[in-house]
PDB file of C-alpha atoms in Angstrom:
ATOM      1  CA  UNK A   1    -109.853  34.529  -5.176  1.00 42.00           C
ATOM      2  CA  UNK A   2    -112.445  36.590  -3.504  1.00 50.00           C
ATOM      3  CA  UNK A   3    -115.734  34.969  -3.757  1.00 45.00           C
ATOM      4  CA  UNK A   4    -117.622  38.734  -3.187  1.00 43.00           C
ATOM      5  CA  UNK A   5    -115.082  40.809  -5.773  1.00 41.00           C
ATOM      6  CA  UNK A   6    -115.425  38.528  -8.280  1.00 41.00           C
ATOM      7  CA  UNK A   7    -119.273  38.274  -8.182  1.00 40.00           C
ATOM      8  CA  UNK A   8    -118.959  42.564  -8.447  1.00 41.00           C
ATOM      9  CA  UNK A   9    -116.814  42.043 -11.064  1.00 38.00           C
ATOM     10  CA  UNK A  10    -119.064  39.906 -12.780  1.00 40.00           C
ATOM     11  CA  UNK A  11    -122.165  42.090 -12.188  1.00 41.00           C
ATOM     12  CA  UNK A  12    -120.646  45.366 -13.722  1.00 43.00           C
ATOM     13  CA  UNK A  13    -118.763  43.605 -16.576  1.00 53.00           C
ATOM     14  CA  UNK A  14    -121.027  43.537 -19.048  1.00 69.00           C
ATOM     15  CA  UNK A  15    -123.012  46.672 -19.018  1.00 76.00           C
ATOM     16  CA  UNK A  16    -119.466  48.371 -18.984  1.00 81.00           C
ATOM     17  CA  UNK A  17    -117.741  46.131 -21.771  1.00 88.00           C
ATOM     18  CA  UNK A  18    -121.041  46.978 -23.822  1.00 91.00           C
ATOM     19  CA  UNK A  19    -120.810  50.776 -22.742  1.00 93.00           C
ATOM     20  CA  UNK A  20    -117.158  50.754 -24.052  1.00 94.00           C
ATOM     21  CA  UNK A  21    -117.865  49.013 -27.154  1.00 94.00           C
ATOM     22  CA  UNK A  22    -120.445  51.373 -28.029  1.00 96.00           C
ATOM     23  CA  UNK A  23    -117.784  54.443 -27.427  1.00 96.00           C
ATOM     24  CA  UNK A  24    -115.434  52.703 -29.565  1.00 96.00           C
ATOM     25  CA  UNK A  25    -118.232  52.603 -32.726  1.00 97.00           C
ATOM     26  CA  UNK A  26    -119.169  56.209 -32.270  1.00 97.00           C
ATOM     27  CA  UNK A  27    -115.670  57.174 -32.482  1.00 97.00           C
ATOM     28  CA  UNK A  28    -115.121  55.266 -35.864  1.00 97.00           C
ATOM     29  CA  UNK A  29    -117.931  56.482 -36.938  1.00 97.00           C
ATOM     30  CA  UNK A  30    -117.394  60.000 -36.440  1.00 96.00           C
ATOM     31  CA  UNK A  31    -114.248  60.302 -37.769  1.00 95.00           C
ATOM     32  CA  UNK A  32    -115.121  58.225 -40.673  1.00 95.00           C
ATOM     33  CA  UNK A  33    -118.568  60.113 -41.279  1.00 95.00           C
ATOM     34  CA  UNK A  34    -118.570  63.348 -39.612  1.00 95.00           C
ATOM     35  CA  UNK A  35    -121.128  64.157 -36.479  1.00 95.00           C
ATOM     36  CA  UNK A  36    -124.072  64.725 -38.926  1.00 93.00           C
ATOM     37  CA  UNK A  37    -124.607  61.958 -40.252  1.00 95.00           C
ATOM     38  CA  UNK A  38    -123.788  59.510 -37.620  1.00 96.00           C
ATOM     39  CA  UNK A  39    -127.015  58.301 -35.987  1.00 95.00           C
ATOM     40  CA  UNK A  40    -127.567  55.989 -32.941  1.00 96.00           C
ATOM     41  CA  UNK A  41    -129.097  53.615 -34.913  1.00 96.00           C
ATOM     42  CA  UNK A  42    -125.861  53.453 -36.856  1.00 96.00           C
ATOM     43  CA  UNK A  43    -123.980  53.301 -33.735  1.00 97.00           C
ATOM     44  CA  UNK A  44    -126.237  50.542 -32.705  1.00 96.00           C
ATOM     45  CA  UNK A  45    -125.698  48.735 -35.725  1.00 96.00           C
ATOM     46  CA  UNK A  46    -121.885  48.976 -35.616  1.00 96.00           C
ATOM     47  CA  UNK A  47    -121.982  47.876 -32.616  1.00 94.00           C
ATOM     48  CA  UNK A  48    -124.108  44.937 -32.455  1.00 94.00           C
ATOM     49  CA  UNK A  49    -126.111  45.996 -30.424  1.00 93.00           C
ATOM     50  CA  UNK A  50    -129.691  47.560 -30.228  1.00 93.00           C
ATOM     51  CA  UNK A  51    -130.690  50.987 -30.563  1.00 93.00           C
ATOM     52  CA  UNK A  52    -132.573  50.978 -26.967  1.00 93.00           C
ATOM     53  CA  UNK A  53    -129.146  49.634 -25.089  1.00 93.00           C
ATOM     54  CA  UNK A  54    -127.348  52.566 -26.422  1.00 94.00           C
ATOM     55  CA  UNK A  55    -130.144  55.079 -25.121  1.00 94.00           C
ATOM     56  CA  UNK A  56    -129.725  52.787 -21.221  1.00 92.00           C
ATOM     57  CA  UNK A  57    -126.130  54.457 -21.514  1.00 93.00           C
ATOM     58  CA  UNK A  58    -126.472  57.747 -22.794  1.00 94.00           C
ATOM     59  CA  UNK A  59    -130.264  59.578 -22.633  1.00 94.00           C
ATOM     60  CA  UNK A  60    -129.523  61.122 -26.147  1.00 93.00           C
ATOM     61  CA  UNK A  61    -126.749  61.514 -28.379  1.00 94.00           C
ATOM     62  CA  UNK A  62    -125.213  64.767 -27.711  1.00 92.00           C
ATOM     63  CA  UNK A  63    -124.860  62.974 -24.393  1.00 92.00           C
ATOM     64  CA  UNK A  64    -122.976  60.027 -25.734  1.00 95.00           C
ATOM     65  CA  UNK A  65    -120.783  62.495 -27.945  1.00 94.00           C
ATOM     66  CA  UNK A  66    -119.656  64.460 -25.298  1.00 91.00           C
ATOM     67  CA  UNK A  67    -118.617  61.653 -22.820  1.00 93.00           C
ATOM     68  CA  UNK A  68    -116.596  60.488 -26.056  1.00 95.00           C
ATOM     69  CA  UNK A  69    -114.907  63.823 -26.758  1.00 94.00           C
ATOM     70  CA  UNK A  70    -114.080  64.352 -22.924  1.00 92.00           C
ATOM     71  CA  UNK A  71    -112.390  60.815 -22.719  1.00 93.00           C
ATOM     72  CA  UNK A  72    -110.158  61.610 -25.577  1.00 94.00           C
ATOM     73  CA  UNK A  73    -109.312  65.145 -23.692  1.00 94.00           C
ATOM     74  CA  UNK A  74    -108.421  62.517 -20.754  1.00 95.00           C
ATOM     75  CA  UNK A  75    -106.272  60.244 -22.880  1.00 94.00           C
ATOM     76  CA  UNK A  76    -104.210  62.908 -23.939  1.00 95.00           C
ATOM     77  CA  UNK A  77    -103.751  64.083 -20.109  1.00 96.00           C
ATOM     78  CA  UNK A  78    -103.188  60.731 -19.078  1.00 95.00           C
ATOM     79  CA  UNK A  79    -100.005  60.166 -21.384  1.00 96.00           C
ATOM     80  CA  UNK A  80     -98.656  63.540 -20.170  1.00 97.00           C
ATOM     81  CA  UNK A  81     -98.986  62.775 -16.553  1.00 97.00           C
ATOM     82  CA  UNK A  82     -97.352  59.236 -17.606  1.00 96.00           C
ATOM     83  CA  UNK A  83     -94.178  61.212 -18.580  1.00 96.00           C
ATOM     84  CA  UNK A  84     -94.022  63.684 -15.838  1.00 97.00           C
ATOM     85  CA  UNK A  85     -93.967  60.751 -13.470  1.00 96.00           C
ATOM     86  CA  UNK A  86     -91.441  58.689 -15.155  1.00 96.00           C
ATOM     87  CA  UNK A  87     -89.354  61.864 -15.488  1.00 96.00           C
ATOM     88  CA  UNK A  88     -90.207  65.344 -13.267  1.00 96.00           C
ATOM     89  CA  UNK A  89     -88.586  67.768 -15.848  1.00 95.00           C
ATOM     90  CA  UNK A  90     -91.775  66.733 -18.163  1.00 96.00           C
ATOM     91  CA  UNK A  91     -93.603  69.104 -16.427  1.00 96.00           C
ATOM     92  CA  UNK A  92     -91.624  72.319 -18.028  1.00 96.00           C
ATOM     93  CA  UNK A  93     -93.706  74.092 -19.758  1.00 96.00           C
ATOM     94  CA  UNK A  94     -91.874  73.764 -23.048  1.00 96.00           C
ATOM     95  CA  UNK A  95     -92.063  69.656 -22.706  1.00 97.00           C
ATOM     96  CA  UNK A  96     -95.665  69.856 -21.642  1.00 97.00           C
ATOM     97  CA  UNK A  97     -96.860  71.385 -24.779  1.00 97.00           C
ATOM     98  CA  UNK A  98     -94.400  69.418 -27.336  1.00 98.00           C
ATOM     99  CA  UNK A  99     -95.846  66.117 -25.595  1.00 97.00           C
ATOM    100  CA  UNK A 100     -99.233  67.356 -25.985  1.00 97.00           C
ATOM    101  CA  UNK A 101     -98.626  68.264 -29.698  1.00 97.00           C
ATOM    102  CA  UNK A 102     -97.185  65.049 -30.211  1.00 97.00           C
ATOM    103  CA  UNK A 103    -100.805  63.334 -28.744  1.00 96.00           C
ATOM    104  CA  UNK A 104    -102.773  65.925 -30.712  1.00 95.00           C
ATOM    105  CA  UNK A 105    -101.272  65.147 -33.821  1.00 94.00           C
ATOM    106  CA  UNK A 106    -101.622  61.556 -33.547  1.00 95.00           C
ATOM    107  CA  UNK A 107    -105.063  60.825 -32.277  1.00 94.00           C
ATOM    108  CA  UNK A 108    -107.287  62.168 -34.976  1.00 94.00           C
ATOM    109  CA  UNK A 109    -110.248  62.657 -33.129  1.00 94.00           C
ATOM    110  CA  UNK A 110    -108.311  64.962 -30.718  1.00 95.00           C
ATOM    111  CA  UNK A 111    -106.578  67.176 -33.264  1.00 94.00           C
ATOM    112  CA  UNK A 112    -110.268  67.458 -34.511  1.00 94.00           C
ATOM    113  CA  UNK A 113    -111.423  68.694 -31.004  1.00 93.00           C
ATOM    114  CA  UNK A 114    -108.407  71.204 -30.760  1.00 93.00           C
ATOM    115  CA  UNK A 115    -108.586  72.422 -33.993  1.00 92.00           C
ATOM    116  CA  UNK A 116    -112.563  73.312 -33.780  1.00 91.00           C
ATOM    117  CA  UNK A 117    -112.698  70.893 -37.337  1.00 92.00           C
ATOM    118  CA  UNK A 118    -116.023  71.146 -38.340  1.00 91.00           C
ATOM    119  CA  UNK A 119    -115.675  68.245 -41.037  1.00 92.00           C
ATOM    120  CA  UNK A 120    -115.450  66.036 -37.927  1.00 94.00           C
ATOM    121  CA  UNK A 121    -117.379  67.480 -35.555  1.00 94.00           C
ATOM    122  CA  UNK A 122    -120.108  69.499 -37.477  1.00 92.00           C
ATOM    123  CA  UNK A 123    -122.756  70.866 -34.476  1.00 90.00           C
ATOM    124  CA  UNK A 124    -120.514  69.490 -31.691  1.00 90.00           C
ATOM    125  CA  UNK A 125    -117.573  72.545 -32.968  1.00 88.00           C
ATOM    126  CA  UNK A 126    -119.211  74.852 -31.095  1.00 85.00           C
ATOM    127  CA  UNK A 127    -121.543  75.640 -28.203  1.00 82.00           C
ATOM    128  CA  UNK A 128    -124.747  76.978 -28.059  1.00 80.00           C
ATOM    129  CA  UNK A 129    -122.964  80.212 -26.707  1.00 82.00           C
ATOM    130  CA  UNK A 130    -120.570  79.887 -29.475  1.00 82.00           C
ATOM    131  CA  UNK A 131    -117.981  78.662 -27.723  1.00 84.00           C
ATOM    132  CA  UNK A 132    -115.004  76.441 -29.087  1.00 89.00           C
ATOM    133  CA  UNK A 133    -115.698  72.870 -28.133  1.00 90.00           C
ATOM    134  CA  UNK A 134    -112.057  72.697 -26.934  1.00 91.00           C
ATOM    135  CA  UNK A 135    -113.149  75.311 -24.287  1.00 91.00           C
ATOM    136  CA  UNK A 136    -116.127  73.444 -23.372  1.00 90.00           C
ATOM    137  CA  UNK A 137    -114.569  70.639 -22.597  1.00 91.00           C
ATOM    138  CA  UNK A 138    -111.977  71.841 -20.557  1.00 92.00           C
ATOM    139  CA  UNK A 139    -108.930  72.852 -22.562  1.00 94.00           C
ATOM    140  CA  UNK A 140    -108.774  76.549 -21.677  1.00 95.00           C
ATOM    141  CA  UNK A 141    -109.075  76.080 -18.194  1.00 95.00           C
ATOM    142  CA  UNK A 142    -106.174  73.154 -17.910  1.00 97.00           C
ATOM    143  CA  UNK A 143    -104.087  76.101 -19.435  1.00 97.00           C
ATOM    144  CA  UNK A 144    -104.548  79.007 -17.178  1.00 97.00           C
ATOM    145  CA  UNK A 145    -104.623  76.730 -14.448  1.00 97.00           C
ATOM    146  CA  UNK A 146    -101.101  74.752 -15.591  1.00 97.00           C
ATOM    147  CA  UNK A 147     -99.447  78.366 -16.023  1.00 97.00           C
ATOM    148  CA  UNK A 148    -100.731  79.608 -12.486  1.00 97.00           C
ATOM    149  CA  UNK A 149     -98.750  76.528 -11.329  1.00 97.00           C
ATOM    150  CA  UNK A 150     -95.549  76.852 -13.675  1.00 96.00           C
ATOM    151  CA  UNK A 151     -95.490  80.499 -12.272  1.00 95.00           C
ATOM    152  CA  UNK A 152     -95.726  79.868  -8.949  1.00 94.00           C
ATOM    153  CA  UNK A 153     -92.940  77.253  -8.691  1.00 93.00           C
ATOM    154  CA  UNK A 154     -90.316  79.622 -11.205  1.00 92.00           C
ATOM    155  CA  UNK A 155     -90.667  77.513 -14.520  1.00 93.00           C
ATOM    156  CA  UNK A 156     -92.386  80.937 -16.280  1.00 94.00           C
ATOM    157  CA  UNK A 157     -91.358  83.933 -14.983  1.00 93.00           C
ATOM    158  CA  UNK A 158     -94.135  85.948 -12.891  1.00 91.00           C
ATOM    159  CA  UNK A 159     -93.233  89.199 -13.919  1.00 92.00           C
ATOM    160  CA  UNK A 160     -95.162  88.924 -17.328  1.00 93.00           C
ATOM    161  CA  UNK A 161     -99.057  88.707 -17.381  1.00 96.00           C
ATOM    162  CA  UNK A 162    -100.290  85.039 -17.191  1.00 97.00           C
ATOM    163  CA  UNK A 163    -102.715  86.485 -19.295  1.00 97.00           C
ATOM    164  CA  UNK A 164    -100.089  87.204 -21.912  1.00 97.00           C
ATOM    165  CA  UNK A 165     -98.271  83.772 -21.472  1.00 97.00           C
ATOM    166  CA  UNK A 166    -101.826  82.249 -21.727  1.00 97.00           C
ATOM    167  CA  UNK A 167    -102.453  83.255 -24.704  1.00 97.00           C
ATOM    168  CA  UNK A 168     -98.838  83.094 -26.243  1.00 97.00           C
ATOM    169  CA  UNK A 169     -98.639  79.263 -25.206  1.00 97.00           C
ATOM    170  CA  UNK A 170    -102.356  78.644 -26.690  1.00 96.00           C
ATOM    171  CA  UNK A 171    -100.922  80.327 -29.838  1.00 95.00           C
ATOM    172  CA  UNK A 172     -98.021  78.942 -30.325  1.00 96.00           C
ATOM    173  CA  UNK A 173    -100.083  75.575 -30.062  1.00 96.00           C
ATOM    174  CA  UNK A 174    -102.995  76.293 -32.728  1.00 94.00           C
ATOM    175  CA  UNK A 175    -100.242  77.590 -34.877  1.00 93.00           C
ATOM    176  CA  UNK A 176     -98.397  74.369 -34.845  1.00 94.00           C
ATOM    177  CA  UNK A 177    -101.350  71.798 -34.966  1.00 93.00           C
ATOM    178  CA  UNK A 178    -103.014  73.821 -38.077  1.00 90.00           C
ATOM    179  CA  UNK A 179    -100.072  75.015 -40.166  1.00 77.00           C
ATOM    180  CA  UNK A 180    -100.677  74.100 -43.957  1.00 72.00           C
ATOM    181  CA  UNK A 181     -98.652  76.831 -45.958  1.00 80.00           C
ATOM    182  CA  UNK A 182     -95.390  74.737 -46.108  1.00 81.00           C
ATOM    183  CA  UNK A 183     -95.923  72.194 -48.458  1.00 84.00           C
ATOM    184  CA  UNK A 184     -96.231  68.239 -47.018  1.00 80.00           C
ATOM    185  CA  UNK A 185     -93.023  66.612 -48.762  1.00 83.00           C
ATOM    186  CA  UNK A 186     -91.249  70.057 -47.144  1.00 85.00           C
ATOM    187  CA  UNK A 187     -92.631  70.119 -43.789  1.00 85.00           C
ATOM    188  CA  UNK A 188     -90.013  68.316 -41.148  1.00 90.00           C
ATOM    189  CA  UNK A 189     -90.770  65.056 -39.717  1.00 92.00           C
ATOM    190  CA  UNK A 190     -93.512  65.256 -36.531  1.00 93.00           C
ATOM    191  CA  UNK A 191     -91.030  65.006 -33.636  1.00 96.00           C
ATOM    192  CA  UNK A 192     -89.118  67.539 -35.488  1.00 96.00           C
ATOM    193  CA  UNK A 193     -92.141  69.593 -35.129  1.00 95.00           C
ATOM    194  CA  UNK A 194     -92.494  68.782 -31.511  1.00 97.00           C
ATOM    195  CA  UNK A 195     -88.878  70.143 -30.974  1.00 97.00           C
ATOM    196  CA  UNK A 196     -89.448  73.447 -32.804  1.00 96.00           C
ATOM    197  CA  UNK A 197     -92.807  73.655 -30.918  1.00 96.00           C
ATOM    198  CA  UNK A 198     -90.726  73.446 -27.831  1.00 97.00           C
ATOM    199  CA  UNK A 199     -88.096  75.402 -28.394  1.00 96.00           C
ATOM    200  CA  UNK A 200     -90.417  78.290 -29.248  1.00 96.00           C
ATOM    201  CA  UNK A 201     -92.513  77.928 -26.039  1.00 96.00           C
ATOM    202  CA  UNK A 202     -89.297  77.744 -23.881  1.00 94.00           C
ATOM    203  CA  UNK A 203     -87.326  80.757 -25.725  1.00 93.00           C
ATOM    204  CA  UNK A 204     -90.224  82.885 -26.128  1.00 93.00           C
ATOM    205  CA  UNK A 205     -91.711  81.802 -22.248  1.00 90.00           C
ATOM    206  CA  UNK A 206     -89.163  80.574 -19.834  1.00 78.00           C
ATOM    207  CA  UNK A 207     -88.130  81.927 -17.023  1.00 66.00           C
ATOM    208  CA  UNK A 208     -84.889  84.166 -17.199  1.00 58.00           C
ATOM    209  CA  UNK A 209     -81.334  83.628 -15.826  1.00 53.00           C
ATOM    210  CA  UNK A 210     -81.809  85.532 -12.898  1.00 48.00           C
ATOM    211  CA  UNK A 211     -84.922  83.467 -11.481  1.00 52.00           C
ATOM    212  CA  UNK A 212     -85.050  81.556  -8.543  1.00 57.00           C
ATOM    213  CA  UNK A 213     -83.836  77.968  -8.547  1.00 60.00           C
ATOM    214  CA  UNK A 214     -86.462  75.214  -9.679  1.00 73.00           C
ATOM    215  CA  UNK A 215     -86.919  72.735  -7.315  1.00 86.00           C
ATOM    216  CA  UNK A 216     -88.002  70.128 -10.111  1.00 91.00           C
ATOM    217  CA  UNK A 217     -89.251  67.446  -7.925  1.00 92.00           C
ATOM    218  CA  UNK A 218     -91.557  69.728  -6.143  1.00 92.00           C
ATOM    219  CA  UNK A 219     -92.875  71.632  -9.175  1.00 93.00           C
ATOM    220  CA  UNK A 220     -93.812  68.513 -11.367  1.00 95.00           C
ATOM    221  CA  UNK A 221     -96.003  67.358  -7.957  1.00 95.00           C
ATOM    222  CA  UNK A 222     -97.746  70.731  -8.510  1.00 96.00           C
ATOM    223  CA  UNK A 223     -98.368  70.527 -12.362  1.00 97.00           C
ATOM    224  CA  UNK A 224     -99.398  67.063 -11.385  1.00 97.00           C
ATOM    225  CA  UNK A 225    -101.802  68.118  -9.133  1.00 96.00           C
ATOM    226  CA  UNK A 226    -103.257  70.378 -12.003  1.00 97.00           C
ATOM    227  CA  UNK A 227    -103.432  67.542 -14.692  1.00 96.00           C
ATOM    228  CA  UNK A 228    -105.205  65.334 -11.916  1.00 94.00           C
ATOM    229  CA  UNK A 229    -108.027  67.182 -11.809  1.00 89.00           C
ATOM    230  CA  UNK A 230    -108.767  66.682 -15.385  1.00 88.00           C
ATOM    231  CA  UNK A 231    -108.296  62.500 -14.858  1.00 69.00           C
ATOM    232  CA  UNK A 232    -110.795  62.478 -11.894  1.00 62.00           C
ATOM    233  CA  UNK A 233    -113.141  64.420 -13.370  1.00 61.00           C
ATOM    234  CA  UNK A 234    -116.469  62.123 -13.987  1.00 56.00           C
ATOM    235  CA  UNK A 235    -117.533  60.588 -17.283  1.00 51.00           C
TER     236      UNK A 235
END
């Protein structure tokens, strides 16, 4: 074993076992309480830890929130990226979205975040511009920036605004995460969903008949490229 790694390892350890452990209480605390009435103190409690180690970590706890709520954006990245690289025809558009509906629906905190729930996230919902928290954080931007790439390797056709299939996709989306008309014991099963949500994106979005041929292996390396920049970015 190396003498010098494993002395690093130990140094940095603890303060990032705590930091993690503290992440992990604010989460269950949000989604158990709502923003406004979590406190640090509570996350300190919950935590075991005191209320001065959370404030080493995090200067206040906005701060602490949004690290939280950017990691979960990253978690749901991460699994998609997992796919495309097991199988390059993840990157389509249409299995993109379904496998980002699938995450959305079953992380609770991030269905929260994408669906602007102010139950959950109370002040956190929205900017001080006024802004969706989802676009704060980074969700609009992964989408123009995903169909820039789908459009320039031939997966959505270029002769329709991205604008247009910005906005369509993004649609489509909300629609499927928030639907509530269809009553609970009617609605089909959630990868039913997904498929639906899929098939809609790729018959209302794909590129046509007559478009050039996909090179798949090359395109998913571009929508990869796209999804890395959301992974590296810095908690």
């Amino acid at each position: 074993m190396n003498t010098e790694s494993s002395e690093a390892t130990a140094a940095f350890a603890p303060e990032d076992v705590r930091a993690e452990r503290i992440l992990a209480s604010a989460r269950e605390l949000l989604l158990a309480w709502g923003y406004k009435r979590v406190t640090v103190g509570e996350i300190a409690r919950h935590a075991r830890i005191g209320k001065g180690t959370v404030y080493l970590h995090w200067k206040t706890k906005e701060v602490l929130f949004a690290e939280l709520l950017r990691r979960e954006f990253q978690d749901v990245v991460q699994v998609v990226v997992e796919q495309i690289e097991e199988d390059p025809a993840a990157a389509l558009p249409d299995r993109v979205v379904r496998e980002t509906f699938l995450q959305m629906a079953r992380n609770p905190l991030a269905h929260a975040i994408r669906t602007n729930d102010g139950d959950v996230l109370g002040a956190l919902a929205k900017t001080r511009e006024g802004n969706p928290l989802a676009r704060e954080i980074g969700h609009y931007a992964l989408l123009v920036d995903l169909v820039e790439a789908w459009r320039c390797v031939g997966t959505l056709p270029s002769d329709v605004p991205a604008a247009d299939q910005v906005y369509g996709i993004d649609a489509i989306l909300s629609g499927f995460l928030t639907s509530g008309v269809v009553p609970e014991e009617e609605s089909p099963g959630l990868e039913c969903r997904a498929d639906l949500l899929a098939h809609a994106v790729k018959r209302s979005f794909a590129a046509g008949d007559d478009s050039k041929p996909v090179a798949m292996d090359a395109a998913a390396q571009e929508v990869l490229k796209v999804l890395g920049k959301v992974r590296a970015a810095p908690h």
